[in-house]
mmCIF file of C-alpha atoms in Angstrom:
data_model
loop_
_atom_site.group_PDB
_atom_site.id
_atom_site.type_symbol
_atom_site.label_atom_id
_atom_site.label_comp_id
_atom_site.label_asym_id
_atom_site.label_seq_id
_atom_site.Cartn_x
_atom_site.Cartn_y
_atom_site.Cartn_z
ATOM 1 C CA MET R 81 -15.994 -19.543 -10.857
ATOM 2 C CA LYS R 82 -17.139 -17.172 -13.841
ATOM 3 C CA ILE R 83 -15.267 -14.518 -14.751
ATOM 4 C CA TYR R 84 -17.358 -12.159 -16.271
ATOM 5 C CA THR R 85 -20.971 -12.134 -15.122
ATOM 6 C CA GLY R 86 -22.859 -9.090 -16.360
ATOM 7 C CA ARG R 87 -23.547 -7.844 -12.897
ATOM 8 C CA GLY R 88 -21.653 -4.698 -13.334
ATOM 9 C CA ASP R 89 -22.770 -3.686 -16.445
ATOM 10 C CA ASP R 90 -25.028 -1.198 -15.378
ATOM 11 C CA GLY R 91 -22.368 0.703 -13.080
ATOM 12 C CA LEU R 92 -22.886 -0.935 -9.843
ATOM 13 C CA THR R 93 -20.949 -3.256 -8.092
ATOM 14 C CA ASP R 94 -21.295 -5.445 -5.020
ATOM 15 C CA LEU R 95 -20.044 -4.719 -1.249
ATOM 16 C CA ARG R 96 -18.917 -7.962 0.769
ATOM 17 C CA ASP R 97 -22.477 -7.602 2.051
ATOM 18 C CA MET R 98 -23.357 -7.714 -1.287
ATOM 19 C CA THR R 99 -25.068 -4.101 -0.317
ATOM 20 C CA ARG R 100 -25.375 -2.679 -4.507
ATOM 21 C CA VAL R 101 -23.148 0.355 -5.270
ATOM 22 C CA SER R 102 -21.950 2.666 -7.462
ATOM 23 C CA LYS R 103 -18.791 1.857 -9.056
ATOM 24 C CA THR R 104 -18.001 5.591 -8.252
ATOM 25 C CA ASN R 105 -18.569 5.057 -4.502
ATOM 26 C CA PRO R 106 -15.874 6.036 -2.076
ATOM 27 C CA ARG R 107 -15.441 2.855 -0.697
ATOM 28 C CA ILE R 108 -15.178 1.385 -4.174
ATOM 29 C CA ALA R 109 -12.568 4.125 -5.140
ATOM 30 C CA ALA R 110 -10.511 3.407 -1.743
ATOM 31 C CA TYR R 111 -10.200 -0.345 -2.196
ATOM 32 C CA GLY R 112 -9.419 -0.040 -6.032
ATOM 33 C CA THR R 113 -6.456 2.256 -5.450
ATOM 34 C CA VAL R 114 -5.297 -0.307 -3.008
ATOM 35 C CA ASP R 115 -5.772 -2.987 -5.365
ATOM 36 C CA GLU R 116 -3.641 -0.600 -7.904
ATOM 37 C CA ALA R 117 -1.105 -0.401 -5.329
ATOM 38 C CA ASN R 118 -0.549 -3.912 -4.734
ATOM 39 C CA ALA R 119 -0.416 -4.684 -8.598
ATOM 40 C CA LEU R 120 1.999 -2.105 -8.770
ATOM 41 C CA ILE R 121 3.859 -3.816 -5.729
ATOM 42 C CA GLY R 122 3.863 -7.193 -7.787
ATOM 43 C CA THR R 123 5.609 -5.975 -10.633
ATOM 44 C CA LEU R 124 8.591 -5.018 -8.297
ATOM 45 C CA ILE R 125 9.078 -8.933 -7.546
ATOM 46 C CA PRO R 126 11.576 -10.140 -8.024
ATOM 47 C CA THR R 127 14.272 -7.794 -6.596
ATOM 48 C CA GLU R 128 17.769 -8.891 -6.365
ATOM 49 C CA TYR R 129 17.336 -8.894 -2.426
ATOM 50 C CA ASP R 130 15.564 -11.741 -0.612
ATOM 51 C CA ASP R 131 14.944 -9.582 2.441
ATOM 52 C CA ILE R 132 13.140 -6.934 0.475
ATOM 53 C CA ASN R 133 11.239 -10.057 -1.992
ATOM 54 C CA GLU R 134 9.909 -11.730 1.466
ATOM 55 C CA GLN R 135 8.848 -8.248 2.920
ATOM 56 C CA LEU R 136 6.772 -7.115 -0.296
ATOM 57 C CA LEU R 137 5.040 -10.308 -0.599
ATOM 58 C CA SER R 138 3.824 -9.700 2.970
ATOM 59 C CA VAL R 139 2.626 -6.509 1.994
ATOM 60 C CA GLN R 140 0.879 -7.695 -1.104
ATOM 61 C CA ASN R 141 -0.903 -10.091 1.418
ATOM 62 C CA HIS R 142 -1.682 -7.605 3.962
ATOM 63 C CA LEU R 143 -2.804 -5.117 0.859
ATOM 64 C CA HIS R 144 -5.526 -7.845 0.001
ATOM 65 C CA ILE R 145 -6.912 -7.913 3.602
ATOM 66 C CA VAL R 146 -6.950 -4.006 3.499
ATOM 67 C CA GLN R 147 -8.985 -4.374 0.280
ATOM 68 C CA ALA R 148 -11.526 -7.174 1.999
ATOM 69 C CA ASP R 149 -11.683 -4.486 4.953
ATOM 70 C CA PHE R 150 -12.224 -1.624 3.028
ATOM 71 C CA ALA R 151 -15.102 -3.952 0.725
ATOM 72 C CA ASP R 152 -16.693 -4.426 4.017
ATOM 73 C CA PRO R 153 -19.229 -1.785 5.401
ATOM 74 C CA ASN R 154 -20.496 -3.919 8.600
ATOM 75 C CA GLU R 155 -17.886 -2.850 11.426
ATOM 76 C CA GLN R 156 -19.149 -6.177 13.176
ATOM 77 C CA SER R 157 -18.133 -8.561 10.576
ATOM 78 C CA ASP R 158 -16.439 -11.339 11.176
ATOM 79 C CA GLY R 159 -14.562 -10.616 7.784
ATOM 80 C CA PRO R 160 -10.771 -10.111 7.164
ATOM 81 C CA ARG R 161 -9.434 -6.806 8.874
ATOM 82 C CA LEU R 162 -6.311 -5.240 9.230
ATOM 83 C CA GLU R 163 -4.694 -5.455 12.408
ATOM 84 C CA GLU R 164 -2.465 -3.267 14.458
ATOM 85 C CA GLY R 165 0.439 -5.967 14.796
ATOM 86 C CA GLN R 166 0.543 -5.740 11.131
ATOM 87 C CA VAL R 167 1.279 -1.894 11.391
ATOM 88 C CA GLU R 168 3.802 -2.872 13.942
ATOM 89 C CA THR R 169 5.258 -5.286 11.819
ATOM 90 C CA ILE R 170 5.923 -2.926 8.852
ATOM 91 C CA GLU R 171 7.071 0.008 11.593
ATOM 92 C CA SER R 172 9.943 -2.356 12.681
ATOM 93 C CA TRP R 173 11.138 -3.006 9.052
ATOM 94 C CA ILE R 174 11.193 0.761 8.557
ATOM 95 C CA ASP R 175 13.622 0.681 11.927
ATOM 96 C CA GLU R 176 16.060 -2.119 10.103
ATOM 97 C CA TYR R 177 16.353 -0.122 7.110
ATOM 98 C CA ASP R 178 16.688 3.000 8.943
ATOM 99 C CA GLU R 179 19.848 1.541 10.418
ATOM 100 C CA GLU R 180 20.911 0.520 7.163
ATOM 101 C CA LEU R 181 21.000 4.152 5.765
ATOM 102 C CA GLU R 182 22.530 7.415 5.636
ATOM 103 C CA PRO R 183 20.464 9.577 7.904
ATOM 104 C CA LEU R 184 18.247 11.947 5.692
ATOM 105 C CA GLU R 185 19.214 15.571 6.013
ATOM 106 C CA SER R 186 16.879 16.907 3.159
ATOM 107 C CA PHE R 187 14.192 15.943 0.463
ATOM 108 C CA ILE R 188 15.410 13.474 -2.152
ATOM 109 C CA LEU R 189 14.199 13.187 -5.991
ATOM 110 C CA PRO R 190 12.362 10.228 -6.532
ATOM 111 C CA GLY R 191 14.169 7.816 -8.754
ATOM 112 C CA GLY R 192 17.787 5.826 -8.951
ATOM 113 C CA SER R 193 18.052 2.412 -9.798
ATOM 114 C CA ASP R 194 14.765 0.735 -11.894
ATOM 115 C CA ARG R 195 13.574 -0.812 -8.796
ATOM 116 C CA GLY R 196 14.327 1.936 -6.772
ATOM 117 C CA SER R 197 12.438 4.364 -8.937
ATOM 118 C CA ARG R 198 9.615 1.827 -9.142
ATOM 119 C CA LEU R 199 9.434 1.515 -5.317
ATOM 120 C CA HIS R 200 9.220 5.292 -5.118
ATOM 121 C CA HIS R 201 6.275 5.018 -7.772
ATOM 122 C CA ALA R 202 4.591 2.445 -5.803
ATOM 123 C CA ARG R 203 5.043 4.965 -2.654
ATOM 124 C CA THR R 204 3.097 7.704 -4.520
ATOM 125 C CA VAL R 205 0.348 5.086 -5.421
ATOM 126 C CA VAL R 206 0.166 4.053 -1.654
ATOM 127 C CA ARG R 207 -0.056 7.945 -0.918
ATOM 128 C CA ARG R 208 -3.379 8.050 -3.002
ATOM 129 C CA ALA R 209 -4.546 4.946 -1.521
ATOM 130 C CA GLU R 210 -4.218 6.542 1.818
ATOM 131 C CA ARG R 211 -6.036 9.653 0.625
ATOM 132 C CA LYS R 212 -8.944 7.649 -0.723
ATOM 133 C CA ALA R 213 -9.268 5.999 2.456
ATOM 134 C CA VAL R 214 -9.093 9.198 4.513
ATOM 135 C CA GLU R 215 -11.950 10.218 2.244
ATOM 136 C CA LEU R 216 -14.172 7.281 3.264
ATOM 137 C CA ALA R 217 -13.550 7.555 6.477
ATOM 138 C CA SER R 218 -14.541 10.964 6.949
ATOM 139 C CA ASN R 219 -18.155 9.741 5.880
ATOM 140 C CA GLU R 220 -18.405 6.160 6.981
ATOM 141 C CA ALA R 221 -16.873 3.930 9.771
ATOM 142 C CA VAL R 222 -13.375 2.413 8.658
ATOM 143 C CA ASN R 223 -10.855 0.280 10.256
ATOM 144 C CA GLU R 224 -8.313 2.764 11.406
ATOM 145 C CA PRO R 225 -5.584 0.518 11.419
ATOM 146 C CA ALA R 226 -5.901 -0.113 7.798
ATOM 147 C CA ILE R 227 -5.396 3.507 7.184
ATOM 148 C CA THR R 228 -2.699 3.560 9.608
ATOM 149 C CA TYR R 229 -0.997 0.870 7.694
ATOM 150 C CA LEU R 230 -1.099 2.696 4.190
ATOM 151 C CA ASN R 231 0.389 5.475 5.910
ATOM 152 C CA ARG R 232 3.386 3.377 7.201
ATOM 153 C CA LEU R 233 3.440 0.994 3.968
ATOM 154 C CA SER R 234 4.191 4.782 1.892
ATOM 155 C CA ASP R 235 7.095 5.321 4.602
ATOM 156 C CA LEU R 236 8.381 1.753 4.122
ATOM 157 C CA LEU R 237 8.274 1.946 0.526
ATOM 158 C CA PHE R 238 10.505 4.989 0.510
ATOM 159 C CA VAL R 239 12.816 3.548 2.927
ATOM 160 C CA MET R 240 13.190 0.675 0.589
ATOM 161 C CA ALA R 241 13.861 2.733 -2.462
ATOM 162 C CA ARG R 242 16.432 4.177 -0.346
ATOM 163 C CA ALA R 243 18.088 0.851 0.617
ATOM 164 C CA VAL R 244 17.997 -0.453 -3.043
ATOM 165 C CA ASN R 245 19.785 2.694 -4.246
ATOM 166 C CA GLY R 246 22.189 2.352 -1.642
ATOM 167 C CA ARG R 247 22.798 -1.354 -2.163
ATOM 168 C CA ASN R 248 22.938 -0.743 -5.912
ATOM 169 C CA GLY R 249 25.715 2.375 -5.898
ATOM 170 C CA VAL R 250 23.205 4.940 -6.980
ATOM 171 C CA THR R 251 23.243 8.188 -5.476
ATOM 172 C CA GLU R 252 20.017 10.179 -4.411
ATOM 173 C CA HIS R 253 19.964 13.587 -5.289
ATOM 174 C CA SER R 254 18.153 16.434 -3.390
ATOM 175 C CA PRO R 255 16.158 18.897 -5.262
ATOM 176 C CA THR R 256 17.459 22.497 -6.126
ATOM 177 C CA TYR R 257 15.504 25.168 -5.262
#
């Protein structure tokens, strides 16, 4: 497979169904931002925690499915689709971390340990991907579980950041007003 083809030199790219669209198309922006989030999550692995490593690898695979899902404008396609079960998996992981963590009583400032801070950063990129997906869905059909997944993923990354910081003995700080 050749890495460069020259097909994108005119500012157009192909969707999964081979429709040519502008690289500024909302569908491209949505799956491109998911790709950015996926790459950022890849920089977190390995963490010093096997449970988090395994979950982040699963998340990366799920995000690859979300990218393929968003790249396919045909709702009837047999292409990869994110499913509700993957959302439920994320929710179960969030619940597990919630049991480990001290109850949240106020907002916290993103930061802490190196990995905790980077998990917070990944969370913000996933939130941006979610906004791009919602924008896309306002004009085109989009697989709803994929958007829900992004919403839950940002929550997961938040509790993971808190868990990593807690496991490393790093104090969380609340904003002052």
